[in-house]
mmCIF file of C-alpha atoms in Angstrom:
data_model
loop_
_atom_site.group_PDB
_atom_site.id
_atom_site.type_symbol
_atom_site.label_atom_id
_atom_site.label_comp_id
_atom_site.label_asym_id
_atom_site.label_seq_id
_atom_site.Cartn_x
_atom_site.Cartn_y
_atom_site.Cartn_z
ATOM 1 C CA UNK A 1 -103.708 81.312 -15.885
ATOM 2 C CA UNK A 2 -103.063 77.578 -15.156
ATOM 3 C CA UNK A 3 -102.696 76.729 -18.887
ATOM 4 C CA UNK A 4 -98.487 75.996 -18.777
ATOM 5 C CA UNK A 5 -96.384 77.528 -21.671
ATOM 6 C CA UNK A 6 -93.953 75.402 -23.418
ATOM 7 C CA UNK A 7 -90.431 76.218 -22.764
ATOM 8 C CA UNK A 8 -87.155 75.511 -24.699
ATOM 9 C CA UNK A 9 -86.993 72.076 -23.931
ATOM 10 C CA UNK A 10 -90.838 71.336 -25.168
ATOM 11 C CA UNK A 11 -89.761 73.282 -28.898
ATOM 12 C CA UNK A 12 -86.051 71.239 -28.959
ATOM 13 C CA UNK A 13 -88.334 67.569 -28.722
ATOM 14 C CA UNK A 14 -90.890 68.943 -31.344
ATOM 15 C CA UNK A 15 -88.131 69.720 -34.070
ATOM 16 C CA UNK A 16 -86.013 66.420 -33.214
ATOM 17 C CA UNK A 17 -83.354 68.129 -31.102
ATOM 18 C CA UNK A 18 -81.659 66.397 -28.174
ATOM 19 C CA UNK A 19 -80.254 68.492 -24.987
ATOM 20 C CA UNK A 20 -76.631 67.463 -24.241
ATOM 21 C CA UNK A 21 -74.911 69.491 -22.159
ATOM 22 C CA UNK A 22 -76.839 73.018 -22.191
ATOM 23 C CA UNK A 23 -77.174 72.241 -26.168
ATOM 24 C CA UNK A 24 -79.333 71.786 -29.313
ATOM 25 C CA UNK A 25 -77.352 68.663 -31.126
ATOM 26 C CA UNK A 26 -79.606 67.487 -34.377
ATOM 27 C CA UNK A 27 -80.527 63.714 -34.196
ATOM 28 C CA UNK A 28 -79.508 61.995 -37.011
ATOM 29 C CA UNK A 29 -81.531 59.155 -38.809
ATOM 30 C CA UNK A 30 -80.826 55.543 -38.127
ATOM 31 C CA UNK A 31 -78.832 53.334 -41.183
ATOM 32 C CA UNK A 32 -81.057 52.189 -43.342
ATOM 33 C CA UNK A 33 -84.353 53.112 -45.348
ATOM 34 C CA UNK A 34 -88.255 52.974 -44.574
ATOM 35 C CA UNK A 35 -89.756 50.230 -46.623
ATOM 36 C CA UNK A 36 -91.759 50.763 -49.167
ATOM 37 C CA UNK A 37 -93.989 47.872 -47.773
ATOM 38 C CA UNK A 38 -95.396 47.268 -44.295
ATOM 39 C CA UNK A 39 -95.110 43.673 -44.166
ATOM 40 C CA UNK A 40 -94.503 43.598 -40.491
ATOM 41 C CA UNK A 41 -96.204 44.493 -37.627
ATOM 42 C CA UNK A 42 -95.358 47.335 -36.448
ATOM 43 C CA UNK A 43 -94.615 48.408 -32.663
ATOM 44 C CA UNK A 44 -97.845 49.486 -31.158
ATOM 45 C CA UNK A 45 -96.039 52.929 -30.012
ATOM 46 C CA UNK A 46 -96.335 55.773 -32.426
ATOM 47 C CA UNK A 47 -93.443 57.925 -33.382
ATOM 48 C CA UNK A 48 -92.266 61.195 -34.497
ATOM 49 C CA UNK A 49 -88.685 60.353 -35.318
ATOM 50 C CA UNK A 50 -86.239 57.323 -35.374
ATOM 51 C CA UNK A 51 -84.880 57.936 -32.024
ATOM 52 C CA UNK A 52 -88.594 57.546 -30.303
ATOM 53 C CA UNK A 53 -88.139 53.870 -31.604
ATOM 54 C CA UNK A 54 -86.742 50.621 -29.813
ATOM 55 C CA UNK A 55 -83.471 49.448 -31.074
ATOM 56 C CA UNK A 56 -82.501 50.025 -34.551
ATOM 57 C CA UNK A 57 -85.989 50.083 -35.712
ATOM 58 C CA UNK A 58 -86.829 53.452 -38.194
ATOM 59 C CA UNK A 59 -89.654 55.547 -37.872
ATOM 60 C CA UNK A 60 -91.897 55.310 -40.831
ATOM 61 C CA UNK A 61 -95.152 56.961 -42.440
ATOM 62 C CA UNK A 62 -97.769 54.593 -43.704
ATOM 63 C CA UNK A 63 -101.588 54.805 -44.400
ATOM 64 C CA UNK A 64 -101.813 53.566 -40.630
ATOM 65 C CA UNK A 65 -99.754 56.471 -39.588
ATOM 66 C CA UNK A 66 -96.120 56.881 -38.331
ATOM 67 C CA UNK A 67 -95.096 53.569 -36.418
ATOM 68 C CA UNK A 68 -91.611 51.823 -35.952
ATOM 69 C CA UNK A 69 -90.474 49.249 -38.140
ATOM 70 C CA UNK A 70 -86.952 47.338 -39.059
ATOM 71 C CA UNK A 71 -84.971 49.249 -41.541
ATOM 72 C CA UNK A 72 -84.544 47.883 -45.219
ATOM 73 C CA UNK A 73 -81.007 48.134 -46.748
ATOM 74 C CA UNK A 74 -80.040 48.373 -50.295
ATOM 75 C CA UNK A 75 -77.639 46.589 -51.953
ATOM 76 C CA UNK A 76 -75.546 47.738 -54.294
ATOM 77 C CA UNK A 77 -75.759 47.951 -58.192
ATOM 78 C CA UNK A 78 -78.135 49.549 -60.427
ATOM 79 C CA UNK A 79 -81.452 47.734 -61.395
ATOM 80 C CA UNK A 80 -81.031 47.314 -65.260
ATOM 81 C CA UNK A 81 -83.100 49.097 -67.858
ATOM 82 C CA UNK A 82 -85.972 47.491 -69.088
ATOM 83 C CA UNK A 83 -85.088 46.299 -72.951
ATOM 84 C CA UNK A 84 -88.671 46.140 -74.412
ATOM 85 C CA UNK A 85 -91.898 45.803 -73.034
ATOM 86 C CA UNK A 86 -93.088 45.271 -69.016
ATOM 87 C CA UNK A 87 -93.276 42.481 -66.537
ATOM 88 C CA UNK A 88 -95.152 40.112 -64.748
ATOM 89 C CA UNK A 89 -97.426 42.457 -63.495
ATOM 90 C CA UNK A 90 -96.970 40.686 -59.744
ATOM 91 C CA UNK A 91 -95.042 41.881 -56.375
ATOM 92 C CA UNK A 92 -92.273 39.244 -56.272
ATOM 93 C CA UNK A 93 -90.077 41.976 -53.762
ATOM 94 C CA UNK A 94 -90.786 45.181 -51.719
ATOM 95 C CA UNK A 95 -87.266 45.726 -51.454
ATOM 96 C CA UNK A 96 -83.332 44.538 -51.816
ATOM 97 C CA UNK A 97 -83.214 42.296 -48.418
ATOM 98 C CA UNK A 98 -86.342 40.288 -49.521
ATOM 99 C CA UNK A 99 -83.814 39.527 -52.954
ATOM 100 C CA UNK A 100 -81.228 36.448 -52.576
ATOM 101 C CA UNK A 101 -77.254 36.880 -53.057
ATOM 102 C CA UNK A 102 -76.753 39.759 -54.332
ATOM 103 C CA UNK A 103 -79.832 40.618 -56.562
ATOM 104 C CA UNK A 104 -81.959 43.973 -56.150
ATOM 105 C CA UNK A 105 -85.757 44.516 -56.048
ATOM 106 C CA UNK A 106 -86.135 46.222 -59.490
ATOM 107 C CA UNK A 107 -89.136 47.538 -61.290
ATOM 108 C CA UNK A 108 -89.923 45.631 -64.394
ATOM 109 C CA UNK A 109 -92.524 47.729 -65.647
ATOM 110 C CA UNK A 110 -95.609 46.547 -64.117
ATOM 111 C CA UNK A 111 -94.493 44.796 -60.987
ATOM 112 C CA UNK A 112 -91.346 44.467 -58.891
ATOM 113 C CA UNK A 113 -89.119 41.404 -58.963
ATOM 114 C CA UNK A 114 -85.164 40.228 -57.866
ATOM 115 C CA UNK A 115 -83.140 40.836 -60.598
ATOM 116 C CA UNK A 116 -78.842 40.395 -60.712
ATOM 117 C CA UNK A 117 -78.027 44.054 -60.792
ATOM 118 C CA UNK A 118 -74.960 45.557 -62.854
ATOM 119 C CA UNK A 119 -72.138 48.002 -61.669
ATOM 120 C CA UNK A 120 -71.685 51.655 -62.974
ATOM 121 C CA UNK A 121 -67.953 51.746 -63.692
ATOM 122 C CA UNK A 122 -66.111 55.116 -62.875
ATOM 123 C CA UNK A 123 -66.057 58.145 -65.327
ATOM 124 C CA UNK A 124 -68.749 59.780 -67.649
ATOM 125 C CA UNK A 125 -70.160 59.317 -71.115
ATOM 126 C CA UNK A 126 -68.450 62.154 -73.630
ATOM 127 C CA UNK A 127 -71.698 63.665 -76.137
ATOM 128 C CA UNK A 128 -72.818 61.236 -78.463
ATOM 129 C CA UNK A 129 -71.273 60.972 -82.066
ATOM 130 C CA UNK A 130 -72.414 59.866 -85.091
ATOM 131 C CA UNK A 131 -72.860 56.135 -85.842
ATOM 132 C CA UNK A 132 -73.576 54.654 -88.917
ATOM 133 C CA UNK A 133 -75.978 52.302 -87.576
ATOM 134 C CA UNK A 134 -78.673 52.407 -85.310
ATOM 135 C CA UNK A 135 -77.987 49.807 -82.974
ATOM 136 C CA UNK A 136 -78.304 48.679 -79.123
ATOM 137 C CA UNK A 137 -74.690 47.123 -78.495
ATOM 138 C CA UNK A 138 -74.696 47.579 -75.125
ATOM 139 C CA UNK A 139 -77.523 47.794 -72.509
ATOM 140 C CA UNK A 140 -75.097 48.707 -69.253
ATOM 141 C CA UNK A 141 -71.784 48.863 -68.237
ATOM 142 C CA UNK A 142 -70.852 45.566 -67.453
ATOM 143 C CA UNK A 143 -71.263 44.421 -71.049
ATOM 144 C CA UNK A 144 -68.085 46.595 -71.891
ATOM 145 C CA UNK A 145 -64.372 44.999 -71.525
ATOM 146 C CA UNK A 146 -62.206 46.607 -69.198
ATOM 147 C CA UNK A 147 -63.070 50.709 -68.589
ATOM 148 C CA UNK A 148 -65.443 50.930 -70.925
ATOM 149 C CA UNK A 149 -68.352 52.190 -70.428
ATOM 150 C CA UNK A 150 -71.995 51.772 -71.984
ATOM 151 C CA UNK A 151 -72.851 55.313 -73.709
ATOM 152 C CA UNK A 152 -75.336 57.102 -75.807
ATOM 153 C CA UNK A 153 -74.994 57.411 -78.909
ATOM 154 C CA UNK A 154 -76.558 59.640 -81.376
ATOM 155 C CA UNK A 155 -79.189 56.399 -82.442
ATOM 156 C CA UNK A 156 -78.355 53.662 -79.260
ATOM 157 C CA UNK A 157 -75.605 53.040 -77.363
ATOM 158 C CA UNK A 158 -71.976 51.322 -77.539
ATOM 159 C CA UNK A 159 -68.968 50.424 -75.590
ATOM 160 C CA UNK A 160 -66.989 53.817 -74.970
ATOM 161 C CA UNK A 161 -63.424 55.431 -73.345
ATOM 162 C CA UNK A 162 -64.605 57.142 -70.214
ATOM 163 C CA UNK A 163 -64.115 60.638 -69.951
ATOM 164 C CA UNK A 164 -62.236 61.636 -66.798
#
């Protein structure tokens, strides 16, 4: 009998739920992603969720448990494909913000390391057509002039009109 049962307010905390006003309101994740790293150390209090954290700190999972760390951003662009082979098979990055100017932490196979991203320009890739040669003319995007885009073709890829 002097065990206490929980009440509405105990089951809104558990699943992340706020009281404002007489009313559940969801709380929404901070800006900004766990890292894939922990290269800091992190606050001493555990967490279940980013609002149990100081600041703009993120709540994070890692072998040491859940614990509240700075947020890493990404920046934008798309890390390039890989043209043959791997990498230095070495960490040079954990993520975009430990990249200069505008480079991203890309996967080069083996490792991670900054590398100058390229933009995907608006509109899709129509179904490949026949070529008559097998050939790698373009690896993204930003090799095409103008619109174009960089799309498969039925043995590599070339420069194409976007479809809309």
């Amino acid at each position: 009998m002097g065990e206490s049962q929980p009440v509405l307010s105990d089951v809104k905390v558990a699943f992340g739920l706020e009281t404002e006003s007489n009313s559940a309101v969801p709380s929404l994740p901070r800006s900004g992603h766990c890292p894939r790293l922990l290269k800091v150390l992190p606050s001493l209090r555990g967490c279940v969720c980013d609002q149990d954290c100081p600041g703009v700190d993120k709540c994070c999972v890692y072998d040491c448990g859940a614990v509240c760390v700075p947020p890493a951003f990404s920046k934008p662009g798309v890390c390039p494909r890989r043209q043959w082979g791997s990498g230095m098979c070495a960490e040079f990055c954990s993520n975009d913000s430990d990249c200069p100017n505008n480079e991203k932490c890309c996967h080069n196979g083996c490792g991670h390391e900054c590398i100058v991203p390229y933009t995907v320009k608006p509109g899709r890739c129509a179904l490949p057509k026949g070529t008559p040669m097998c050939a790698e003319y373009c690896y993204h995007d930003g090799q095409c002039p103008e619109e174009q885009k960089c799309c498969r073709t039925t043995c590599g890829h070339a420069c194409s009109e976007p479809c809309i």
